[in-house]
Short mmCIF file of C-alpha atoms in Angstrom, two decimals:
data_model
loop_
_atom_site.label_atom_id
_atom_site.label_comp_id
_atom_site.label_asym_id
_atom_site.label_seq_id
_atom_site.Cartn_x
_atom_site.Cartn_y
_atom_site.Cartn_z
CA MET Z 1 -26.15 26.05 -9.73
CA SER Z 2 -22.34 26.13 -10.00
CA ASP Z 3 -19.92 23.56 -8.71
CA TYR Z 4 -17.85 24.31 -5.62
CA PHE Z 5 -14.67 25.35 -7.43
CA SER Z 6 -16.56 27.74 -9.70
CA LEU Z 7 -18.16 29.28 -6.62
CA ILE Z 8 -14.72 29.75 -5.05
CA ASN Z 9 -13.43 31.50 -8.19
CA SER Z 10 -16.45 33.79 -8.52
CA SER Z 11 -17.00 34.68 -4.88
CA ALA Z 12 -13.58 36.28 -4.33
CA ASP Z 13 -13.55 37.28 -0.65
CA THR Z 14 -17.28 36.81 -0.18
CA GLU Z 15 -18.18 34.18 2.39
CA LEU Z 16 -20.13 31.22 1.00
CA THR Z 17 -23.15 29.97 2.86
CA CYS Z 18 -23.06 26.43 4.19
CA GLN Z 19 -25.84 25.51 1.78
CA ASP Z 20 -23.83 26.87 -1.15
CA ILE Z 21 -20.78 24.88 -0.04
CA GLU Z 22 -22.75 21.64 0.32
CA ASP Z 23 -24.57 22.06 -2.97
CA GLY Z 24 -21.39 23.06 -4.82
CA LEU Z 25 -19.46 20.09 -3.46
CA ALA Z 26 -22.30 17.71 -4.37
CA ILE Z 27 -22.12 18.93 -7.96
CA ALA Z 28 -18.31 18.70 -7.94
CA THR Z 29 -18.43 15.01 -6.99
CA LYS Z 30 -20.32 14.35 -10.25
CA THR Z 31 -18.08 16.51 -12.46
CA SER Z 32 -14.92 15.55 -14.37
CA TYR Z 33 -11.97 17.92 -13.99
CA SER Z 34 -8.70 18.35 -15.86
CA GLU Z 35 -6.95 20.59 -13.29
CA VAL Z 36 -7.22 18.11 -10.47
CA GLU Z 37 -3.95 19.08 -8.75
CA LYS Z 38 -5.09 22.70 -8.45
CA TYR Z 39 -8.35 21.66 -6.81
CA VAL Z 40 -6.59 19.34 -4.35
CA GLY Z 41 -4.77 22.41 -2.99
CA ILE Z 42 -8.05 24.31 -2.58
CA LEU Z 43 -9.70 21.47 -0.67
CA LEU Z 44 -6.72 20.97 1.62
CA GLN Z 45 -6.50 24.67 2.38
CA ARG Z 46 -10.17 25.14 3.19
CA PHE Z 47 -10.99 21.81 4.88
CA VAL Z 48 -7.78 20.27 6.27
CA TYR Z 49 -5.26 23.01 7.04
CA THR Z 50 -8.08 25.32 8.21
CA ASP Z 51 -11.77 24.91 8.98
CA LYS Z 52 -12.78 27.77 6.67
CA ASP Z 53 -15.45 25.77 4.78
CA ARG Z 54 -15.81 22.96 7.31
CA CYS Z 55 -19.29 24.14 8.09
CA SER Z 56 -21.13 20.82 8.40
CA PHE Z 57 -20.71 17.06 8.40
CA LYS Z 58 -22.03 16.85 4.85
CA ALA Z 59 -19.68 19.52 3.51
CA THR Z 60 -16.60 17.97 5.17
CA TRP Z 61 -17.55 14.46 4.07
CA LEU Z 62 -18.03 15.57 0.44
CA ALA Z 63 -14.68 17.41 0.49
CA LEU Z 64 -12.87 14.32 1.80
CA CYS Z 65 -14.57 12.17 -0.84
CA LEU Z 66 -13.25 14.52 -3.52
CA LEU Z 67 -9.76 14.43 -2.02
CA LYS Z 68 -9.87 10.64 -2.05
CA THR Z 69 -10.92 10.61 -5.71
CA PHE Z 70 -8.39 13.23 -6.81
CA GLY Z 71 -5.57 11.54 -4.91
CA ARG Z 72 -6.11 8.34 -6.91
CA GLN Z 73 -6.09 10.25 -10.20
CA LEU Z 74 -2.76 12.03 -9.73
CA SER Z 75 0.25 9.94 -10.78
CA ASN Z 76 2.51 11.76 -8.32
CA GLY Z 77 -0.15 12.21 -5.65
CA GLY Z 78 0.03 15.99 -5.91
CA GLU Z 79 -0.13 18.02 -2.73
CA ILE Z 80 -1.96 15.23 -0.93
CA ALA Z 81 1.32 13.26 -1.02
CA THR Z 82 3.12 15.80 1.18
CA GLU Z 83 3.98 15.63 4.86
CA LYS Z 84 1.80 18.64 5.63
CA ALA Z 85 -1.27 17.12 3.96
CA LEU Z 86 -0.87 13.66 5.49
CA CYS Z 87 -0.30 15.02 9.00
CA GLY Z 88 -3.29 17.32 8.53
CA LEU Z 89 -5.53 14.44 7.42
CA LEU Z 90 -4.42 12.27 10.34
CA GLY Z 91 -5.05 15.17 12.70
CA LEU Z 92 -8.53 15.59 11.22
CA ALA Z 93 -9.26 11.86 11.58
CA HIS Z 94 -8.05 11.94 15.19
CA TYR Z 95 -10.13 15.03 15.95
CA TYR Z 96 -13.37 13.47 14.71
CA ILE Z 97 -12.95 10.05 16.33
CA SER Z 98 -11.99 11.68 19.64
CA ASN Z 99 -14.83 14.23 19.55
CA PRO Z 100 -17.47 13.24 22.13
CA THR Z 101 -20.22 14.88 20.07
CA GLY Z 102 -21.50 14.01 16.62
CA LYS Z 103 -21.55 10.25 17.12
CA ASP Z 104 -23.62 9.75 13.99
CA TYR Z 105 -21.00 11.07 11.61
CA LYS Z 106 -17.59 11.14 13.27
CA SER Z 107 -16.71 7.58 12.23
CA GLU Z 108 -17.51 8.33 8.58
CA LEU Z 109 -15.37 11.47 8.55
CA CYS Z 110 -12.53 9.66 10.29
CA SER Z 111 -12.74 6.79 7.78
CA GLU Z 112 -12.61 9.11 4.74
CA ALA Z 113 -9.59 10.97 6.09
CA LEU Z 114 -7.81 7.68 6.87
CA THR Z 115 -8.60 6.38 3.39
CA CYS Z 116 -6.85 9.40 1.86
CA VAL Z 117 -3.77 8.70 4.00
CA ALA Z 118 -3.73 4.94 3.32
CA ASN Z 119 -4.11 5.50 -0.43
CA ALA Z 120 -1.30 8.03 -0.51
CA MET Z 121 1.03 5.67 1.41
CA LEU Z 122 0.14 2.74 -0.82
CA LEU Z 123 0.34 4.57 -4.16
CA GLN Z 124 3.22 6.92 -3.30
CA PRO Z 125 5.97 5.15 -1.26
CA LYS Z 126 7.65 8.52 -0.74
CA CYS Z 127 4.82 9.28 1.70
CA VAL Z 128 5.72 6.49 4.12
CA PRO Z 129 8.57 8.36 5.89
CA PHE Z 130 6.21 11.28 6.51
CA VAL Z 131 3.88 9.03 8.48
CA THR Z 132 6.51 6.97 10.30
CA LYS Z 133 7.54 10.02 12.26
CA ASN Z 134 6.53 9.53 15.85
CA GLN Z 135 3.78 12.12 16.07
CA SER Z 136 1.94 10.71 13.07
CA VAL Z 137 2.27 7.11 14.28
CA ASP Z 138 0.97 8.24 17.66
CA LEU Z 139 -2.18 9.56 15.97
CA ILE Z 140 -2.79 6.28 14.10
CA VAL Z 141 -2.33 4.20 17.26
CA GLU Z 142 -4.66 6.45 19.23
CA ILE Z 143 -7.29 6.33 16.47
CA LEU Z 144 -7.10 2.51 16.50
CA ASP Z 145 -7.44 2.41 20.27
CA THR Z 146 -10.51 4.65 20.18
CA GLY Z 147 -12.19 3.38 17.01
CA LYS Z 148 -11.32 -0.32 16.87
CA LEU Z 149 -14.99 -1.30 17.23
CA ASP Z 150 -15.65 0.27 13.83
CA SER Z 151 -14.51 -2.25 11.21
CA THR Z 152 -13.59 0.38 8.62
CA ILE Z 153 -11.48 2.40 11.04
CA ALA Z 154 -9.82 -0.75 12.39
CA PHE Z 155 -8.97 -1.94 8.87
CA LEU Z 156 -7.60 1.43 7.72
CA CYS Z 157 -5.53 1.91 10.90
CA ALA Z 158 -4.08 -1.58 10.45
CA ARG Z 159 -3.27 -0.77 6.81
CA CYS Z 160 -1.52 2.48 7.77
CA LEU Z 161 0.43 0.73 10.53
CA LEU Z 162 1.42 -2.09 8.18
CA LEU Z 163 2.87 0.46 5.77
CA SER Z 164 4.47 2.48 8.59
CA LEU Z 165 6.18 -0.40 10.42
CA ASN Z 166 9.14 -0.67 8.08
CA THR Z 167 12.05 -0.02 10.44
CA LYS Z 168 13.16 -1.56 13.72
CA GLU Z 169 13.23 1.92 15.27
CA CYS Z 170 9.56 2.51 14.48
CA ALA Z 171 8.64 -0.94 15.80
CA LYS Z 172 10.60 -0.37 18.99
CA TYR Z 173 8.93 3.00 19.53
CA CYS Z 174 5.43 1.55 19.07
CA VAL Z 175 6.13 -1.32 21.47
CA GLU Z 176 7.79 0.76 24.18
CA LYS Z 177 5.41 3.73 24.10
CA HIS Z 178 2.09 2.18 23.08
CA GLN Z 179 2.38 -1.58 23.67
CA LEU Z 180 1.10 -1.86 20.12
CA GLN Z 181 1.40 -5.65 20.13
CA ALA Z 182 -1.27 -5.87 22.84
CA MET Z 183 -3.49 -3.36 21.04
CA LEU Z 184 -3.29 -5.27 17.74
CA ALA Z 185 -3.98 -8.54 19.55
CA GLU Z 186 -7.07 -7.04 21.15
CA ALA Z 187 -8.36 -5.74 17.80
CA ALA Z 188 -7.68 -9.10 16.12
CA ALA Z 189 -9.51 -10.95 18.89
CA LEU Z 190 -12.54 -8.70 18.40
CA TYR Z 191 -12.83 -9.52 14.71
CA LEU Z 192 -12.03 -13.20 15.18
CA ALA Z 193 -15.32 -13.43 17.05
CA ALA Z 194 -17.24 -10.74 15.14
CA SER Z 195 -20.26 -11.25 12.89
CA ASP Z 196 -20.61 -9.54 9.52
CA THR Z 197 -19.78 -5.86 9.37
CA ALA Z 198 -20.34 -3.17 6.76
CA ARG Z 199 -17.52 -1.99 4.48
CA PHE Z 200 -14.95 -4.61 5.50
CA THR Z 201 -15.76 -8.15 6.63
CA PRO Z 202 -14.42 -9.45 9.97
CA GLN Z 203 -11.98 -11.70 8.06
CA GLN Z 204 -10.63 -8.72 6.12
CA VAL Z 205 -10.10 -6.69 9.29
CA LEU Z 206 -8.58 -9.69 11.07
CA THR Z 207 -6.19 -10.35 8.18
CA GLU Z 208 -5.07 -6.73 7.89
CA THR Z 209 -4.56 -6.48 11.66
CA LEU Z 210 -2.45 -9.65 11.67
CA LYS Z 211 -0.41 -8.32 8.75
CA ALA Z 212 0.46 -5.25 10.82
CA ALA Z 213 1.21 -7.53 13.78
CA LEU Z 214 3.50 -9.69 11.65
CA SER Z 215 5.42 -6.63 10.49
CA LEU Z 216 5.73 -5.50 14.12
CA CYS Z 217 7.12 -8.93 15.08
CA ALA Z 218 9.59 -8.98 12.21
CA TYR Z 219 11.09 -5.58 12.96
CA SER Z 220 10.91 -6.00 16.73
CA LEU Z 221 13.02 -9.14 16.42
CA GLN Z 222 15.79 -7.03 14.90
CA TYR Z 223 16.50 -5.18 18.09
CA THR Z 224 17.47 -6.27 21.59
CA ALA Z 225 18.55 -4.37 24.67
CA ASN Z 226 22.11 -4.02 23.34
CA GLY Z 227 20.99 -3.25 19.81
CA GLU Z 228 22.21 -6.50 18.31
CA SER Z 229 20.12 -8.66 16.01
CA SER Z 230 18.27 -11.54 17.57
CA LYS Z 231 17.78 -15.07 16.22
CA ASP Z 232 14.70 -16.35 14.47
CA THR Z 233 12.55 -16.54 17.63
CA PHE Z 234 11.88 -14.11 20.44
CA ALA Z 235 13.98 -14.40 23.58
CA SER Z 236 12.00 -15.35 26.68
CA GLU Z 237 11.37 -11.82 27.95
CA GLN Z 238 10.35 -10.51 24.55
CA ALA Z 239 8.20 -13.60 23.91
CA VAL Z 240 6.17 -12.87 27.05
CA GLU Z 241 5.78 -9.25 25.93
CA PHE Z 242 4.39 -10.41 22.57
CA ALA Z 243 2.38 -13.32 24.01
CA PRO Z 244 -1.01 -11.67 23.26
CA LEU Z 245 -0.22 -11.91 19.54
CA LEU Z 246 0.69 -15.59 19.83
CA LYS Z 247 -2.53 -16.25 21.73
CA VAL Z 248 -4.78 -14.69 19.09
CA SER Z 249 -2.77 -16.27 16.24
CA LEU Z 250 -3.19 -19.74 17.72
CA GLY Z 251 -6.88 -18.96 18.18
CA VAL Z 252 -7.13 -18.15 14.47
CA LEU Z 253 -5.41 -21.42 13.51
CA GLU Z 254 -7.49 -23.43 15.96
CA THR Z 255 -10.75 -22.28 14.36
CA SER Z 256 -9.54 -21.96 10.77
CA GLN Z 257 -11.09 -23.91 7.91
CA LEU Z 258 -9.39 -24.50 4.59
CA GLU Z 259 -10.74 -22.56 1.62
CA ASP Z 260 -10.53 -24.73 -1.50
CA TYR Z 261 -7.63 -26.62 0.15
CA HIS Z 262 -5.78 -23.40 0.93
CA LEU Z 263 -5.21 -21.61 4.22
CA SER Z 264 -7.39 -18.56 4.78
CA SER Z 265 -5.66 -15.18 4.49
CA ALA Z 266 -5.84 -14.74 8.27
CA ALA Z 267 -4.39 -18.21 8.90
CA LYS Z 268 -1.41 -17.44 6.65
CA GLN Z 269 -0.55 -14.43 8.79
CA ALA Z 270 -1.22 -16.33 12.01
CA ILE Z 271 1.17 -19.20 11.23
CA ALA Z 272 3.85 -16.69 10.21
CA ILE Z 273 3.48 -14.93 13.58
CA ALA Z 274 3.61 -18.26 15.45
CA MET Z 275 7.00 -18.99 13.88
CA TYR Z 276 8.54 -16.20 15.98
CA PHE Z 277 7.90 -18.13 19.20
CA SER Z 278 9.50 -21.12 20.85
CA THR Z 279 6.98 -23.78 21.90
CA SER Z 280 8.66 -24.74 25.17
CA GLN Z 281 9.88 -21.65 26.93
CA PRO Z 282 9.15 -19.67 28.91
CA LYS Z 283 6.32 -21.41 30.75
CA GLU Z 284 3.75 -18.76 29.78
CA ILE Z 285 4.42 -19.42 26.11
CA GLU Z 286 4.36 -23.21 26.46
CA GLN Z 287 0.92 -22.96 28.09
CA LEU Z 288 -0.40 -21.09 25.05
CA TRP Z 289 0.75 -23.88 22.74
CA LEU Z 290 -0.40 -26.61 25.10
CA PRO Z 291 -3.41 -25.37 27.11
CA GLU Z 292 -5.44 -27.51 29.51
CA GLU Z 293 -7.01 -29.28 26.54
CA LYS Z 294 -3.47 -30.23 25.63
CA TRP Z 295 -3.82 -31.43 22.07
CA ILE Z 296 -6.43 -29.02 20.72
CA ARG Z 297 -3.96 -26.62 19.08
CA VAL Z 298 -1.41 -29.22 18.05
CA ASP Z 299 -4.13 -31.27 16.40
CA ALA Z 300 -5.59 -28.18 14.69
CA LEU Z 301 -2.20 -27.33 13.15
CA TYR Z 302 -1.51 -30.91 12.12
CA ASN Z 303 -4.98 -31.36 10.61
CA LEU Z 304 -4.54 -28.25 8.45
CA PHE Z 305 -1.17 -29.56 7.31
CA LYS Z 306 -2.45 -33.09 6.73
CA SER Z 307 -5.49 -31.93 4.75
CA ILE Z 308 -3.39 -29.89 2.31
CA VAL Z 309 -0.83 -32.70 1.94
CA SER Z 310 -3.58 -35.26 1.33
CA HIS Z 311 -5.06 -33.03 -1.34
CA LEU Z 312 -1.71 -32.64 -3.09
CA VAL Z 313 -0.92 -36.37 -3.06
CA ASP Z 314 -4.02 -38.35 -4.03
CA GLU Z 315 -4.55 -41.82 -2.63
CA SER Z 316 -5.77 -44.38 -5.16
CA SER Z 317 -8.29 -47.13 -4.49
CA ASP Z 318 -5.56 -49.66 -3.68
CA GLY Z 319 -4.16 -47.41 -0.97
CA SER Z 320 -1.02 -46.36 -2.84
CA ASN Z 321 -0.24 -42.74 -3.64
CA SER Z 322 0.10 -41.06 -7.00
CA GLU Z 323 2.60 -38.34 -7.85
CA CYS Z 324 2.09 -34.87 -6.38
CA LYS Z 325 -0.17 -32.31 -7.96
CA ASP Z 326 1.51 -29.15 -9.17
CA LEU Z 327 3.22 -27.57 -6.17
CA THR Z 328 2.34 -23.94 -6.83
CA SER Z 329 4.08 -21.18 -4.89
CA ASP Z 330 0.88 -20.72 -2.86
CA TYR Z 331 1.01 -24.30 -1.60
CA GLN Z 332 4.72 -24.02 -0.89
CA ASN Z 333 4.23 -20.79 1.07
CA GLU Z 334 1.42 -22.32 3.13
CA LEU Z 335 2.86 -25.77 3.83
CA THR Z 336 6.42 -24.68 4.60
CA PRO Z 337 5.65 -22.61 7.75
CA LEU Z 338 3.19 -25.27 8.93
CA ALA Z 339 5.91 -27.92 8.55
CA LEU Z 340 8.46 -25.74 10.34
CA VAL Z 341 6.16 -25.04 13.29
CA LEU Z 342 5.21 -28.72 13.59
CA THR Z 343 8.90 -29.65 13.46
CA ARG Z 344 9.60 -27.26 16.31
CA LEU Z 345 6.71 -28.66 18.34
CA LEU Z 346 7.71 -32.31 18.04
CA THR Z 347 11.40 -31.48 18.53
CA GLU Z 348 10.73 -29.62 21.77
CA HIS Z 349 8.04 -32.03 23.08
CA SER Z 350 8.62 -35.79 23.01
CA ASP Z 351 4.95 -36.55 23.71
CA ILE Z 352 3.93 -34.55 20.62
CA ARG Z 353 6.49 -36.48 18.58
CA ARG Z 354 4.99 -39.77 19.72
CA ARG Z 355 1.48 -38.54 18.94
CA LEU Z 356 2.31 -37.46 15.38
CA PHE Z 357 4.51 -40.50 14.76
CA GLU Z 358 1.52 -42.74 15.43
CA ASP Z 359 -0.44 -40.96 12.71
CA VAL Z 360 2.35 -40.85 10.13
CA TYR Z 361 3.41 -44.44 10.88
CA PRO Z 362 0.29 -46.32 12.08
CA ASN Z 363 0.83 -49.01 14.72
CA SER Z 364 4.05 -47.18 15.66
CA ALA Z 365 5.98 -49.17 13.06
CA ILE Z 366 7.43 -48.58 9.61
CA ASP Z 367 6.21 -50.98 6.93
CA PHE Z 368 9.36 -52.05 5.10
CA SER Z 369 7.51 -54.42 2.80
CA GLU Z 370 6.63 -51.48 0.55
CA LEU Z 371 8.74 -48.76 -1.00
CA PRO Z 372 8.60 -45.61 1.19
CA GLU Z 373 6.80 -43.67 -1.54
CA ASN Z 374 4.18 -46.40 -2.00
CA ARG Z 375 3.17 -47.11 1.57
CA PRO Z 376 -0.47 -46.35 2.44
CA GLY Z 377 -1.13 -43.26 4.49
CA MET Z 378 0.70 -40.11 5.43
CA SER Z 379 4.33 -41.30 5.44
CA SER Z 380 4.48 -41.92 1.68
CA LYS Z 381 2.84 -38.58 0.95
CA LEU Z 382 5.55 -36.81 2.92
CA VAL Z 383 8.24 -38.77 1.04
CA ARG Z 384 6.73 -37.76 -2.29
CA LEU Z 385 6.70 -34.11 -1.26
CA MET Z 386 10.26 -34.33 0.07
CA ARG Z 387 11.64 -35.68 -3.20
CA ASN Z 388 9.70 -33.25 -5.42
CA PRO Z 389 12.27 -31.19 -7.38
CA GLN Z 390 9.77 -28.41 -8.07
CA GLY Z 391 8.90 -27.72 -4.44
CA GLY Z 392 11.18 -24.78 -3.67
CA ILE Z 393 12.17 -24.88 0.01
CA LEU Z 394 9.22 -27.12 0.93
CA PRO Z 395 11.03 -30.46 0.35
CA ALA Z 396 13.75 -29.45 2.83
CA ALA Z 397 11.10 -28.46 5.40
CA ILE Z 398 9.33 -31.80 4.91
CA GLY Z 399 12.67 -33.60 5.30
CA ASP Z 400 13.25 -31.74 8.58
CA LEU Z 401 9.81 -32.85 9.77
CA ILE Z 402 10.42 -36.54 8.95
CA LEU Z 403 13.87 -36.43 10.55
CA ALA Z 404 12.42 -34.87 13.70
CA LEU Z 405 9.68 -37.52 13.79
CA LEU Z 406 12.45 -40.13 13.83
CA GLY Z 407 14.26 -38.46 16.71
CA HIS Z 408 16.89 -36.81 14.48
CA ASP Z 409 18.49 -40.22 13.94
CA ILE Z 410 19.99 -39.99 10.45
CA LYS Z 411 20.38 -43.77 10.11
CA GLN Z 412 16.73 -44.35 10.93
CA PHE Z 413 15.83 -41.56 8.55
CA ILE Z 414 17.66 -43.21 5.66
CA ILE Z 415 16.10 -46.57 6.51
CA ALA Z 416 12.60 -45.04 6.68
CA VAL Z 417 12.66 -43.06 3.43
CA GLY Z 418 15.43 -44.73 1.42
CA TYR Z 419 18.62 -42.97 0.41
CA GLY Z 420 17.36 -42.58 -3.12
CA ASN Z 421 14.52 -40.39 -1.80
CA ALA Z 422 16.64 -38.66 0.86
CA ALA Z 423 19.63 -37.73 -1.33
CA GLY Z 424 18.36 -34.32 -2.40
CA TYR Z 425 17.41 -33.37 1.15
CA MET Z 426 20.75 -34.54 2.55
CA VAL Z 427 22.68 -32.52 -0.01
CA ALA Z 428 20.57 -29.43 0.76
CA ARG Z 429 21.20 -29.84 4.49
CA ASN Z 430 24.85 -30.90 4.02
CA ILE Z 431 24.25 -34.19 5.84
CA GLU Z 432 26.85 -36.89 5.21
CA ILE Z 433 25.66 -40.47 5.02
CA PRO Z 434 27.21 -42.60 7.79
CA ALA Z 435 29.93 -44.84 6.37
CA ASP Z 436 28.58 -47.85 8.24
CA ILE Z 437 25.01 -47.43 7.06
CA VAL Z 438 24.98 -50.67 5.05
CA ASP Z 439 26.08 -52.71 8.07
CA SER Z 440 23.77 -50.89 10.45
CA VAL Z 441 20.57 -51.38 8.48
CA LYS Z 442 20.31 -55.10 9.19
CA GLN Z 443 16.94 -55.94 10.68
CA ASN Z 444 16.04 -58.74 13.05
CA SER Z 445 15.11 -61.08 10.20
CA GLU Z 446 16.88 -64.14 8.97
CA ALA Z 447 16.17 -63.58 5.29
CA ASP Z 448 15.43 -59.90 4.74
CA THR Z 449 17.41 -56.72 5.13
CA VAL Z 450 16.38 -53.15 4.41
CA ASP Z 451 17.95 -51.80 1.27
CA PRO Z 452 19.21 -48.34 2.32
CA VAL Z 453 18.78 -46.99 -1.20
CA THR Z 454 15.13 -48.00 -1.65
CA GLY Z 455 14.03 -48.16 1.99
CA ARG Z 456 12.29 -51.56 1.72
CA TYR Z 457 13.05 -55.16 2.52
CA TRP Z 458 15.24 -56.70 -0.16
CA SER Z 459 16.29 -60.34 -0.16
CA GLN Z 460 18.59 -62.24 -2.50
CA GLU Z 461 15.50 -63.81 -4.07
CA ASP Z 462 14.20 -60.32 -4.87
CA ILE Z 463 17.51 -59.45 -6.47
CA ASN Z 464 17.57 -62.61 -8.55
CA ARG Z 465 13.96 -62.11 -9.62
CA GLU Z 466 14.61 -58.51 -10.60
CA LEU Z 467 17.73 -59.40 -12.56
CA ALA Z 468 15.95 -62.22 -14.37
CA THR Z 469 13.49 -59.77 -15.90
CA MET Z 470 16.23 -57.46 -17.22
CA THR Z 471 18.03 -57.77 -20.54
CA ASP Z 472 21.80 -57.57 -20.66
CA GLU Z 473 21.59 -54.04 -22.06
CA GLU Z 474 19.30 -52.96 -19.20
CA LYS Z 475 21.69 -54.42 -16.64
CA GLU Z 476 24.59 -52.53 -18.20
CA ARG Z 477 22.67 -49.25 -18.28
CA GLU Z 478 21.65 -49.68 -14.64
CA ALA Z 479 25.25 -50.46 -13.65
CA GLU Z 480 26.48 -47.35 -15.48
CA ARG Z 481 23.81 -45.20 -13.83
CA LEU Z 482 24.75 -46.46 -10.36
CA PHE Z 483 28.45 -46.03 -11.09
CA VAL Z 484 27.95 -42.37 -12.07
CA LEU Z 485 25.69 -41.76 -9.07
CA PHE Z 486 28.16 -43.13 -6.53
CA GLU Z 487 31.09 -41.31 -8.13
CA ARG Z 488 29.17 -38.02 -8.00
CA LEU Z 489 28.17 -38.53 -4.36
CA ASN Z 490 31.77 -39.35 -3.40
CA LYS Z 491 33.08 -36.23 -5.15
CA THR Z 492 30.53 -33.95 -3.46
CA GLY Z 493 31.38 -35.45 -0.07
CA VAL Z 494 27.82 -36.50 0.67
CA ILE Z 495 28.81 -40.16 0.84
CA LYS Z 496 32.24 -41.67 1.48
CA VAL Z 497 32.02 -45.37 0.69
CA GLU Z 498 33.55 -47.67 -1.86
CA ASN Z 499 31.67 -47.61 -5.16
CA PRO Z 500 29.98 -51.07 -5.29
CA VAL Z 501 29.75 -51.01 -9.07
CA ARG Z 502 33.49 -50.36 -9.44
CA THR Z 503 34.18 -53.19 -6.98
CA ALA Z 504 31.87 -55.56 -8.87
CA VAL Z 505 33.60 -54.79 -12.18
CA GLU Z 506 37.05 -55.26 -10.67
CA LYS Z 507 36.04 -58.64 -9.24
CA GLY Z 508 34.61 -59.77 -12.56
CA ARG Z 509 30.97 -59.92 -11.50
CA PHE Z 510 30.01 -57.53 -14.34
CA GLN Z 511 31.22 -58.05 -17.89
CA GLU Z 512 31.13 -55.34 -20.52
CA LEU Z 513 28.90 -56.24 -23.45
CA ASP Z 514 29.80 -55.99 -27.08
CA ARG Z 515 27.85 -53.00 -28.47
CA ASP Z 516 27.21 -54.94 -31.69
CA GLU Z 517 25.46 -57.80 -29.90
CA ASN Z 518 21.69 -57.91 -29.98
#
């Protein structure tokens, strides 16, 4: 028995029987070919552009399987990476999923055709513009609407939409014509509650659907009624329009469990979507963040954040915290949006700020008897993350969170974390230290004050005890270090105060040592 392509060459104009076509294609799927591009054209002509050899489910399925295999083998995609082929494959997928007959096989044929399209778009970026044209996007959206209960079709449609949604014009079209945000939210909700499925797991479908939703949010934010760019969150009217996506995203985060101290793939997409929404307006959006069980979603977000932070900063047996583990880019990319969303929540809701403050600073008070980075509990872990020089943009996001917890009071912020720990954050955010900070940090204590540099109580006895343990050389080195630090801060404009080391030298409190002395 000959393979399908040999039969085509030898039959000339003679019609092949359906059995010959099926048997020939079955052999072809097990055969290696060198002229793959030539055979792609034959398959497209006889199964996609026309129905010449589309005699049965088996024959069509085998032909699509061959197209899928050949498409992966061609470095340039061949004819399958053309507008005509991709539109034809989408039309074929749409035809089968919309066909009321043949329920046993239509999903499989639709899935194979969609796989060919998704592979071509992924492997050959030149294909993307072919599919973003309105008619092709319409077909994908309609396939998703009809076949979303099939996990494979839902996943592949989401993948095609993710690759297609790369312009604000395409996003606007999908929202205005199809209300795609509601459709994606519905599909995501299905797989959030689904049990195991066949080719793709519910989590895989959920993640891919949320990726498409995130792309839709990102490009939709770029347009408004007058065509101007928006800010970093949806305006009230647009937020209500996209509310179904926020609802399902918060549902994902509410039920999410960490995987080896990392957010799940779906949770990563969900928190990114949530960042596009205010937490306080309009009322419909606020109710999604704070439902009748008011704290359930706030606590879920904070617990995810706290669990990752606690893993990164170990707590020793004596209650103090060690240095941070390696802050990989994965941890930075997961913690940063969580910190930003929590910052927005506690900034826009004073009761949430009080609730989180009580956890970060137990007993609603800051323990100034310990250095900020050594205090037991969550506050010191945040300080250690904030001062980590290898944290990318995460330290700034953690600094924003601590500052928001303290009511955006910069003096209280410096007192709570110590200027030594806050310096990097303040430079990054261009925050100038108040000139009267030293006078304003006095506490209601006869003996102790809070040292604004260290963030802990510091009495004259502490100073004397510390100095007594230092050699003259150590004192000189420390004085030089502080001198350079204050001079640098003054020059950069971060701090505008008199250099205390310079003043001490001028008044004779420090004496330069002879380098030859032991």
